[in-house]
Amino acid sequence: MPDIIHLLPDNIANQIAAGEVIQRPASAVKELLENAVDAGATEIRLIVQEAGKSLIQVVDNGKGMSETDARMAFERHATSKISNIDDLFHIRTMGFRGEALASIAAVAQVELKTKREEDETGTCLEIENSRVTRQEPVACPRGTNIAMKNLFFNVPARRNFLKSNAAEMRHIVDEFTRVSMAFPSVFFSLNNNSQQLMHLEKGSLKQRVVQILGNTHNAKLVSVQENTDYLNIYGFVGKPETARKTRGDQYFFVNQRFIRSAYLNHAIMNAFRDMIPQDSFPLYVLFIDLDPTQLDINVHPTKQEIKFEDEKIVYAFVQAAVKHALAQFSVTPTLDFDLDPSIQHLDAVSKPVSEEKKASVASSSLYQTFTQKNQAHFIEPSQKSELKSWKDLSSGTQGPSGRSDTQDPSERSGIPGLAEASAIHKVKSPEAAPLIPGLPNPYLGNRIQPIEGAPLQQLLNTYIVTPTNRGFILVHQQSAHERVLYDRYSTAATGKGIPSQKNLFPVTLQLSTPDAILLEELAPDLQLLGYLIEPFGKDSLIVQGTPADTGQGNEKAILENLLEQFKHFTSDMKFSRREKLVRSMAKQQAVRAGQPLDDKEMRMLVEELFTTRQPNVTPGGDPTYIEFRKEYVDKLFGR
Ligand SMILES: Nc1ncnc2c1ncn2[C@@H]1O[C@H](COP(=O)(O)OP(=O)(O)OP(=O)(O)O)[C@@H](O)[C@H]1O
Ligand SMILES: [Mg+2]
């Protein structure tokens, strides 16, 4: 039998490798922008058409490439950024894997024009299916102009997998924002379909942050700056009042590379603890610079995950720096430790890190404070038992998921029977628990049902007590209303929709570019929910109609909040866009805890709640009421 193993042709190997690096237009945008930054460009222009599906072009004034390098650049593992294994641990550039252009050339048609300062003429190159189809001299300015057309033209499965233009555009804007935020001394612009979406003049970090996040943030940023020999932290956090209900503007950069880190995010959340409401998220744009030997960037092909040599120390610094900044700006009244001297004197800071040094850091009093108080270093997604012990220790504080961890009041009270009485609590993923078709909803009719015409009492402007066929229930008005609205909106969104009422005075919304793109993307689904929204020039939309059952007048606030809510769900892949919207709308429109309700309103709410598909939980899985069955309550009284 002949041998059967052979090497794959380059174009196939590249296409396979491209799967990891280039997942969507935005990934190509990230790679091209990073290449331009690495080339030392001071002006970088990004031009896209059809949200990058037909064209992504990056024009820079960086150092350009020679004729040979221009060809070499598209070979796999071809890079000018590292040359030996040692370099891998001293990376200061964005790229180093030598994969991006090879991957791009495997999945798009590429045209490159590039010229170095010292060359008379530049070179122009065309590539298709990883093969150079043309190369000739060309007159062009110094720098590189790379255009990739028809992304995934040769991988139809991938092309079909792409989302709507608005959705892909949003990803592009995200990547553009991340790179441009990290390099404020570079001019950046973004054009989509010949329309300029962003134009970022060179300036300070603060100017860049304000340019991107919007002018309203100018007075609301607190500067963070701590320099130590081990690492520097700088950037901004939002004053506590800018905290939002959703994870919106949170940026972490390590050596100017945008990274995702739930662990460091938790450090910041901890620094803000007690200053912002539970379940809300502070704004931050933070940069950590440290010796590249203390990092491993090569954890993931997209380089958005990194490993710190010692992440506990980084955690401690981040938390301390943010606390310090908030204290300095008198945002927080007290400081529970003095940052500068103690941080500076940590052995790990003043000397290169060694094992003994780490041990001595661990015994320093400052370090002890961090570790004992917050226990945050235990949090590791894979270590569930540790997470649990952390949760136990920090009961009443917020966990990394942003949720309070002592959910079940019965567990806290330790009263036997009550746990059973409120066992209904534990339904955590109600939508996943199927209701058997054809059989009555177990929570309806034959089970628990409020007694018609019975008295209702509102307590603390938040809870409604009412008797039922088996005892009584304590209804949480906001959660209950969320369930009611969720059912109403999902029916509307799949049926003929909620009627809309024309606005006499249409409202114009001026939004940030990413928000405007998002809202435009949501417009068709919003129409089903009663909102008529049309584009109205750059970053503006006009609200022509509102749901007939919602009062007019505060469309702006409603829609802005709705976008915030929606963004909160975007990481949740399991929901369709419409489902996310329906959930956001329900959350957004639900009557708030603390709102006094009259008898009629309470009655309608409770009645409607018990006609929904799953009256006992919100769409997100929180309880809408707690049931106190008579026999259990009797037992508690020893009867
Ligand atoms: N805009 C540019 N200006 C000048 N040189 C460039 C530019 N883009 C790419 N190059 C050159 O082409 C090489 C290959 O680029 P490519 O993006 O494929 O790899 P990389 O940036 O080295 O690593 P990574 O795959 O991690 O991005 C780079 O190392 C660089 O020398
Ligand atoms: Mg690169």
XYZ file of C-alpha atoms and ligand atoms in Angstrom:
671
model
C 0.000 0.000 0.000
C 1.443 3.405 -0.902
C 2.188 6.024 1.758
C -0.775 8.256 2.270
C 0.475 11.256 4.205
C 1.445 14.338 2.211
C 1.990 17.993 2.950
C -0.935 20.276 2.246
C -0.410 22.852 -0.492
C 0.327 26.304 0.967
C -2.947 27.848 -0.085
C -4.939 25.168 1.730
C -2.725 25.298 4.821
C -3.092 29.079 4.867
C -6.819 28.857 4.514
C -7.026 26.504 7.460
C -4.811 28.766 9.545
C -6.899 31.767 8.470
C -9.884 30.236 10.218
C -8.349 31.166 13.545
C -7.064 34.615 12.731
C -9.676 35.976 10.341
C -13.140 35.139 11.561
C -14.973 38.159 10.240
C -14.234 41.494 8.569
C -13.421 43.042 11.929
C -10.589 40.555 12.525
C -8.962 41.604 9.259
C -9.423 45.246 10.238
C -7.641 44.606 13.521
C -4.718 42.893 11.807
C -4.281 45.574 9.171
C -4.520 48.435 11.657
C -1.987 46.746 13.908
C 0.401 46.271 11.001
C 0.124 49.980 10.214
C 0.844 50.875 13.841
C 3.828 48.504 13.895
C 5.129 50.198 10.747
C 5.373 53.432 12.730
C 2.596 55.224 10.838
C 1.375 58.556 12.207
C -1.704 58.587 9.978
C -3.895 55.582 9.415
C -7.023 55.565 7.309
C -9.482 52.704 7.276
C -11.929 52.471 4.409
C -14.577 49.801 4.246
C -17.422 49.001 1.937
C -20.431 46.892 2.838
C -19.124 46.556 6.377
C -15.901 45.084 5.066
C -17.562 42.325 3.101
C -16.588 43.798 -0.244
C -13.654 46.018 0.741
C -11.333 46.639 3.654
C -8.564 49.065 2.903
C -5.937 50.500 5.226
C -3.733 53.347 4.098
C -0.773 54.252 6.281
C 2.262 56.512 6.108
C 4.516 54.037 7.876
C 7.845 52.697 6.817
C 6.620 50.675 3.826
C 8.203 47.547 2.384
C 10.803 46.685 -0.214
C 9.805 44.870 -3.392
C 10.913 41.516 -1.981
C 9.504 42.087 1.488
C 6.150 42.941 -0.053
C 6.010 39.431 -1.509
C 7.490 37.786 1.565
C 4.945 39.438 3.831
C 2.243 37.092 2.517
C 4.152 33.904 3.286
C 3.084 32.062 6.384
C 5.404 32.571 9.373
C 7.046 35.490 7.585
C 7.668 38.403 9.906
C 10.177 41.176 10.450
C 9.193 41.507 14.081
C 10.940 38.606 15.736
C 13.834 36.500 14.583
C 14.677 34.195 17.445
C 12.948 32.534 20.337
C 14.286 35.071 22.779
C 12.532 37.866 20.917
C 9.272 36.141 21.655
C 9.628 37.223 25.259
C 10.457 40.838 24.504
C 7.663 41.727 22.148
C 6.844 45.396 21.859
C 5.041 45.206 18.517
C 1.385 44.314 18.004
C 2.199 41.532 15.555
C 4.843 38.850 15.737
C 3.305 35.627 14.488
C 3.766 36.338 10.796
C 0.359 34.931 10.078
C -2.025 37.781 9.458
C -1.246 38.680 5.860
C -0.871 35.028 4.857
C -4.292 34.363 6.340
C -5.837 37.379 4.674
C -4.372 36.414 1.305
C -5.920 32.969 1.689
C -9.466 34.243 2.063
C -9.634 37.487 0.048
C -8.304 39.129 -3.080
C -5.532 41.463 -2.022
C -3.951 44.471 -3.648
C -0.931 46.030 -1.985
C 0.928 49.214 -2.831
C 3.905 50.062 -0.713
C 6.977 52.263 -0.781
C 9.840 52.917 1.578
C 11.249 56.393 2.082
C 14.539 55.478 0.422
C 13.028 53.920 -2.728
C 12.328 55.839 -5.913
C 9.269 53.867 -6.823
C 6.960 51.656 -4.881
C 5.702 48.227 -5.733
C 2.193 47.044 -6.495
C 1.171 43.470 -5.891
C -1.960 41.433 -6.495
C -2.708 38.185 -4.756
C -5.500 35.687 -5.061
C -5.790 32.311 -3.362
C -2.431 32.906 -1.712
C -0.692 33.325 -5.082
C 0.903 36.475 -6.462
C -0.851 37.159 -9.748
C 0.894 40.434 -10.605
C 3.742 42.584 -9.310
C 4.977 45.773 -10.908
C 6.556 49.101 -9.972
C 4.171 51.888 -9.133
C 4.390 55.539 -8.194
C 2.985 55.965 -4.686
C 3.716 57.905 -1.514
C 5.746 56.477 1.359
C 3.791 53.949 3.345
C 1.482 51.066 2.646
C -1.916 50.914 1.044
C -3.470 47.494 1.345
C -6.913 46.620 0.041
C -8.619 43.287 0.559
C -11.665 42.625 -1.531
C -14.493 40.125 -1.338
C -13.635 38.547 1.960
C -14.276 34.796 2.018
C -15.005 34.795 -1.743
C -13.495 31.303 -1.812
C -15.023 30.088 1.473
C -18.773 30.366 0.881
C -19.626 28.710 4.190
C -17.827 31.489 6.019
C -19.274 34.184 3.852
C -22.790 32.981 4.495
C -22.062 32.897 8.181
C -21.414 36.644 8.272
C -24.020 38.754 10.003
C -25.895 41.767 8.654
C -23.836 44.743 7.515
C -24.855 46.704 10.571
C -23.744 43.909 12.889
C -20.420 43.417 11.114
C -19.910 47.166 11.077
C -20.337 47.257 14.798
C -17.535 44.734 15.221
C -15.363 46.810 12.925
C -16.023 49.952 14.926
C -15.143 48.039 18.104
C -11.778 46.961 16.717
C -11.113 50.388 15.271
C -11.899 51.927 18.651
C -9.583 49.584 20.508
C -6.581 50.234 18.279
C -7.140 53.975 18.006
C -7.679 54.329 21.759
C -4.262 52.780 22.382
C -2.429 55.131 20.023
C -3.675 58.671 20.577
C -0.598 60.157 18.934
C -1.647 58.611 15.629
C -4.339 60.123 13.407
C -7.098 57.635 12.551
C -10.124 57.853 10.307
C -12.840 55.410 9.370
C -14.974 55.584 6.240
C -17.813 53.270 5.404
C -19.446 53.362 1.965
C -17.824 56.759 1.310
C -19.239 58.218 4.485
C -16.833 59.304 7.197
C -17.762 57.668 10.487
C -14.807 58.599 12.634
C -12.067 61.176 12.419
C -9.630 61.141 15.311
C -7.029 63.900 15.389
C -3.723 63.263 17.113
C -3.740 64.343 20.733
C -3.464 63.278 24.329
C -4.980 60.090 25.677
C -7.712 62.100 27.336
C -8.584 63.834 24.078
C -8.713 60.503 22.319
C -10.898 58.943 24.974
C -13.289 61.875 24.851
C -13.307 61.847 21.042
C -14.327 58.212 21.107
C -16.643 58.019 24.095
C -18.275 61.392 23.540
C -17.838 64.896 24.876
C -20.155 64.348 27.780
C -17.449 62.229 29.396
C -14.946 65.054 29.619
C -15.734 66.129 33.145
C -16.518 62.657 34.343
C -13.134 61.005 34.022
C -10.797 60.490 36.919
C -7.196 60.125 35.950
C -5.316 57.040 37.105
C -1.563 57.120 37.214
C 0.790 54.974 39.258
C 4.364 54.374 38.284
C 6.437 51.677 39.846
C 9.532 49.876 38.715
C 7.513 46.764 38.092
C 4.703 48.259 36.105
C 2.979 51.492 35.228
C -0.735 51.987 35.227
C -2.341 54.979 33.608
C -5.612 55.965 32.045
C -9.030 56.904 33.309
C -11.910 55.576 35.270
C -15.357 57.101 35.167
C -16.651 58.796 38.276
C -19.098 56.524 40.060
C -22.094 58.339 38.576
C -21.077 57.172 35.101
C -21.526 53.537 36.100
C -24.094 51.902 33.902
C -26.355 48.962 34.184
C -24.422 47.241 31.459
C -20.836 46.534 30.689
C -20.295 49.257 28.159
C -17.089 51.202 27.922
C -14.479 49.083 29.598
C -11.067 48.942 28.037
C -7.949 47.278 29.288
C -4.668 47.547 27.462
C -1.461 45.810 28.332
C 1.556 47.238 26.566
C -0.958 49.038 24.331
C -2.660 45.822 23.333
C -6.386 45.554 24.040
C -7.024 42.513 26.177
C -9.948 40.819 27.824
C -9.499 39.832 31.421
C -12.336 38.968 33.742
C -9.768 38.780 36.494
C -8.520 42.349 36.160
C -12.033 43.585 35.570
C -12.829 42.149 38.939
C -9.974 44.132 40.488
C -11.610 47.322 39.262
C -15.056 46.274 40.356
C -13.596 45.729 43.779
C -12.009 49.157 43.834
C -15.425 50.637 43.066
C -17.190 48.538 45.615
C -19.700 50.402 47.747
C -19.417 53.416 45.466
C -21.634 52.222 42.675
C -24.901 50.326 42.852
C -24.753 46.580 42.771
C -24.989 45.123 39.284
C -23.673 48.253 37.628
C -20.455 48.681 35.750
C -17.938 51.493 35.920
C -16.364 53.013 32.853
C -12.636 52.545 32.491
C -9.849 52.935 29.989
C -6.725 51.604 31.653
C -3.272 50.923 30.353
C -0.741 48.707 32.026
C 2.810 48.842 30.800
C 5.246 46.279 32.048
C 8.318 44.396 31.032
C 7.287 42.035 28.211
C 9.176 39.224 29.935
C 6.444 39.320 32.566
C 3.845 38.444 29.943
C 2.874 35.712 27.566
C 0.931 37.155 24.651
C 1.094 34.035 22.607
C -1.858 32.352 24.268
C -4.411 32.866 21.536
C -4.139 33.615 17.782
C -6.005 36.894 18.162
C -3.737 37.908 21.071
C -6.616 39.227 23.133
C -5.820 36.897 25.962
C -2.548 37.108 27.757
C -0.919 35.474 30.729
C 0.875 37.471 33.366
C 3.879 35.986 35.038
C 2.237 36.936 38.313
C -1.315 38.055 37.931
C -1.954 38.465 41.625
C 0.467 41.326 41.776
C -1.100 42.937 38.736
C -4.502 42.486 40.331
C -3.321 44.175 43.501
C -1.837 47.084 41.578
C -4.860 47.658 39.448
C -7.148 47.668 42.408
C -4.861 49.889 44.432
C -4.294 52.345 41.602
C -7.992 52.747 40.941
C -8.807 53.162 44.616
C -6.070 55.685 44.957
C -7.277 57.666 41.970
C -10.838 57.733 43.247
C -9.613 58.836 46.656
C -7.370 61.559 45.305
C -10.198 63.085 43.416
C -12.268 62.958 46.559
C -14.653 60.623 44.945
C -14.340 58.256 47.835
C -14.246 59.658 51.337
C -11.781 57.250 52.917
C -8.794 55.269 51.895
C -8.110 52.102 53.727
C -4.418 52.096 53.014
C -1.723 54.381 51.818
C -0.815 53.359 48.341
C 2.401 54.872 47.204
C 4.949 54.033 49.874
C 3.650 50.544 50.448
C 3.414 49.668 46.807
C 6.808 51.115 46.103
C 8.334 49.085 48.882
C 6.977 45.778 47.802
C 9.972 43.647 47.043
C 8.395 42.573 43.837
C 8.263 46.154 42.712
C 11.675 47.398 43.546
C 13.604 44.352 42.383
C 13.289 41.881 39.532
C 10.828 39.177 40.382
C 12.180 35.954 41.812
C 10.513 33.176 43.723
C 11.771 34.420 47.084
C 10.653 37.881 46.212
C 7.227 36.593 45.423
C 7.114 34.822 48.747
C 8.090 37.951 50.581
C 5.504 39.971 48.704
C 2.915 37.493 49.735
C 3.749 38.070 53.363
C 3.770 41.872 53.172
C 0.969 43.513 55.008
C -0.359 45.336 51.961
C -0.554 42.142 50.046
C -2.285 40.443 52.933
C -4.873 43.170 52.934
C -5.695 42.530 49.326
C -5.779 38.834 49.587
C -7.755 38.574 52.753
C -10.199 41.285 52.062
C -11.221 40.374 48.616
C -10.062 36.837 48.122
C -10.102 37.679 44.484
C -7.074 35.666 43.576
C -9.098 32.545 44.119
C -11.276 33.280 41.184
C -10.448 31.046 38.336
C -13.267 29.897 36.111
C -12.003 26.339 36.140
C -11.758 26.183 39.908
C -15.343 25.972 40.902
C -14.732 24.797 44.438
C -12.413 27.715 45.076
C -14.911 30.071 43.617
C -17.448 28.688 45.974
C -15.189 29.174 48.960
C -14.588 32.705 47.807
C -18.273 33.247 47.537
C -18.843 31.868 50.989
C -16.234 34.129 52.447
C -17.465 37.217 50.764
C -21.144 36.753 51.299
C -22.998 39.932 50.678
C -20.391 41.220 48.289
C -20.528 41.053 44.579
C -19.073 38.158 42.737
C -17.237 38.522 39.477
C -20.393 37.932 37.554
C -21.788 41.076 39.024
C -24.593 39.261 40.758
C -25.208 39.059 44.412
C -24.312 35.575 45.485
C -26.733 35.073 48.297
C -29.820 34.743 46.204
C -32.014 32.532 48.222
C -33.253 34.230 51.347
C -34.245 30.922 52.839
C -30.662 29.720 52.644
C -29.647 32.739 54.614
C -32.324 32.574 57.197
C -31.651 28.957 57.949
C -35.338 28.494 58.757
C -36.304 24.971 57.807
C -39.376 24.680 55.690
C -38.993 28.077 54.209
C -36.340 26.728 51.930
C -38.876 24.302 50.681
C -41.506 26.956 50.568
C -39.380 28.979 48.246
C -37.863 26.094 46.369
C -39.324 27.677 43.321
C -36.370 30.051 43.554
C -33.987 27.570 42.292
C -35.359 27.488 38.780
C -32.355 29.099 37.197
C -32.913 28.660 33.556
C -36.618 28.703 33.170
C -36.690 29.003 29.408
C -34.749 25.780 29.228
C -37.242 23.905 31.398
C -39.743 22.731 28.826
C -43.404 22.967 29.522
C -44.980 19.792 28.294
C -47.110 20.636 25.270
C -50.730 19.815 25.727
C -50.519 19.733 29.512
C -51.480 22.712 31.602
C -48.675 24.876 32.897
C -47.915 23.417 36.326
C -47.627 26.880 37.759
C -51.114 27.755 36.646
C -54.644 26.924 37.677
C -54.336 23.639 39.473
C -51.244 24.892 41.273
C -50.747 28.300 42.765
C -53.299 31.003 41.953
C -53.991 34.313 43.676
C -57.449 34.567 45.106
C -59.658 36.739 42.987
C -60.740 39.967 44.618
C -58.532 39.322 47.661
C -56.748 42.308 49.189
C -53.356 43.314 47.902
C -50.834 45.195 49.949
C -47.730 46.970 48.703
C -44.754 46.879 51.090
C -41.688 49.104 50.870
C -43.004 50.311 47.523
C -41.465 47.155 46.071
C -43.322 44.050 47.156
C -46.927 43.053 46.847
C -48.410 40.577 49.316
C -51.506 38.697 48.365
C -53.157 35.457 49.459
C -53.313 32.481 47.141
C -55.142 29.190 47.082
C -52.355 27.651 49.197
C -50.973 30.409 51.372
C -49.660 33.765 50.330
C -47.039 35.196 48.034
C -44.658 38.098 48.130
C -44.392 39.459 44.600
C -41.456 41.580 43.502
C -43.151 44.220 41.374
C -40.246 44.913 39.034
C -39.423 41.275 38.386
C -43.087 40.417 37.939
C -43.626 43.223 35.489
C -40.564 42.185 33.549
C -42.071 38.743 33.093
C -45.410 40.212 32.009
C -43.787 42.519 29.475
C -41.485 39.816 28.213
C -44.425 37.608 27.343
C -46.292 40.501 25.757
C -43.332 41.582 23.642
C -42.338 38.112 22.532
C -45.855 37.460 21.331
C -45.826 40.768 19.501
C -42.416 40.188 17.976
C -43.441 36.879 16.482
C -46.919 37.977 15.479
C -48.237 41.101 13.939
C -46.429 43.427 16.275
C -47.425 46.187 18.624
C -49.299 49.023 16.962
C -47.312 52.200 16.638
C -48.529 55.705 17.152
C -47.060 58.459 14.959
C -45.133 61.033 16.945
C -46.540 64.533 16.479
C -43.068 65.885 17.074
C -40.598 63.307 15.844
C -37.593 63.016 18.137
C -34.060 63.094 16.763
C -31.457 60.960 18.470
C -27.824 61.952 18.214
C -25.745 58.955 19.208
C -22.156 57.806 19.248
C -21.190 56.087 16.006
C -21.309 52.541 17.393
C -24.680 53.181 19.035
C -26.124 54.711 15.868
C -25.015 51.692 13.886
C -26.511 49.372 16.457
C -29.824 51.167 16.575
C -30.085 51.146 12.809
C -29.472 47.438 12.873
C -32.241 46.977 15.410
C -34.757 49.209 13.626
C -36.690 46.425 11.842
C -37.177 44.487 15.075
C -37.997 47.639 16.994
C -40.709 48.334 14.479
C -42.421 45.121 15.544
C -42.327 46.439 19.075
C -43.919 49.708 18.029
C -40.938 52.007 17.463
C -40.622 53.585 14.012
C -37.022 54.662 13.653
C -35.328 55.975 10.540
C -31.757 57.013 9.770
C -31.330 60.775 9.744
C -27.816 61.760 8.698
C -24.546 60.843 10.311
C -24.978 59.219 13.734
C -28.558 60.477 13.959
C -31.836 58.701 13.838
C -35.328 60.004 13.989
C -38.100 58.404 16.009
C -41.292 58.714 13.955
C -43.515 56.524 16.077
C -43.726 54.950 19.525
C -45.687 51.965 20.829
C -49.340 52.937 21.186
C -49.410 51.760 24.803
C -46.313 53.732 25.876
C -46.540 57.415 26.625
C -44.649 59.724 24.300
C -42.037 62.199 25.427
C -39.044 60.315 26.729
C -38.167 58.232 23.674
C -34.598 59.404 23.874
C -33.970 58.092 27.359
C -35.908 54.915 26.656
C -34.026 54.075 23.491
C -30.640 54.947 24.953
C -31.321 52.718 27.909
C -32.580 50.054 25.605
C -29.305 50.102 23.676
C -27.421 49.747 26.931
C -29.551 46.798 27.906
C -29.126 45.254 24.509
C -25.357 45.565 24.594
C -25.443 43.723 27.851
C -26.790 40.722 26.015
C -24.519 40.874 23.004
C -22.035 38.466 24.467
C -24.849 35.999 24.968
C -24.653 34.080 21.740
C -27.481 31.755 22.596
C -30.128 34.418 22.092
C -31.278 35.634 18.729
C -31.165 39.356 18.110
C -34.919 39.588 18.484
C -34.878 37.654 21.719
C -32.219 39.976 23.096
C -34.270 42.962 22.080
C -37.414 41.602 23.660
C -35.555 40.869 26.873
C -33.987 44.314 26.873
C -37.327 46.005 26.262
C -38.953 44.069 29.080
C -36.174 44.975 31.494
C -36.186 48.552 30.393
C -39.910 49.179 30.549
C -40.661 47.297 33.750
C -41.952 49.354 36.641
C -39.134 49.949 39.102
C -38.830 48.803 42.694
C -39.592 51.795 44.872
C -42.469 52.980 42.748
C -45.753 53.302 44.640
C -48.577 51.405 42.927
C -52.288 51.862 43.433
C -54.670 49.021 44.021
C -55.726 48.771 40.397
C -52.144 48.667 39.151
C -51.201 45.970 41.641
C -54.235 43.902 40.737
C -53.516 44.123 37.025
C -49.899 43.223 37.551
C -50.602 40.160 39.674
C -53.434 38.999 37.431
C -51.356 39.366 34.304
C -48.393 37.683 35.917
C -50.405 34.545 36.435
C -51.467 34.409 32.813
C -47.870 34.310 31.568
C -46.104 31.134 30.525
C -43.800 31.042 33.527
C -45.095 33.357 36.202
C -42.542 32.326 38.786
C -39.381 33.687 37.184
C -38.139 36.578 35.086
C -36.759 35.749 31.657
C -33.326 36.032 33.254
C -34.162 33.432 35.885
C -34.723 35.579 38.958
C -37.768 34.822 41.088
C -40.804 37.018 40.553
C -42.413 35.977 43.814
C -41.774 33.908 46.884
C -44.481 31.581 47.974
C -45.299 30.993 51.620
C -47.424 27.881 51.745
C -49.741 27.835 54.675
C -48.552 24.494 56.011
C -44.950 25.658 56.068
C -45.749 28.897 57.774
C -47.836 26.964 60.290
C -44.858 24.713 60.914
C -42.653 27.701 61.565
C -45.037 28.688 64.298
C -44.907 25.187 65.703
C -48.475 24.470 64.678
N 1.448 48.270 6.812
C 2.673 47.723 6.766
N 3.768 48.496 6.630
C 5.004 47.953 6.598
N 5.243 46.643 6.717
C 4.213 45.819 6.854
C 2.871 46.307 6.892
N 2.042 45.260 7.038
C 2.822 44.170 7.097
N 4.123 44.490 6.994
C 5.256 43.550 7.022
O 4.765 42.290 6.694
C 5.111 41.339 7.706
C 4.014 40.312 7.805
O 2.815 40.901 8.317
P 1.808 40.005 9.145
O 0.756 40.846 9.667
O 1.446 38.846 8.296
O 2.711 39.440 10.311
P 3.175 40.156 11.643
O 2.568 41.470 11.775
O 4.653 40.096 11.645
O 2.617 39.141 12.713
P 1.045 38.852 13.062
O 0.643 37.684 12.258
O 1.118 38.554 14.504
O 0.310 40.066 12.703
C 5.312 42.162 8.943
O 6.194 41.523 9.861
C 5.893 43.459 8.386
O 7.268 43.345 8.209
Mg 0.509 41.755 11.667
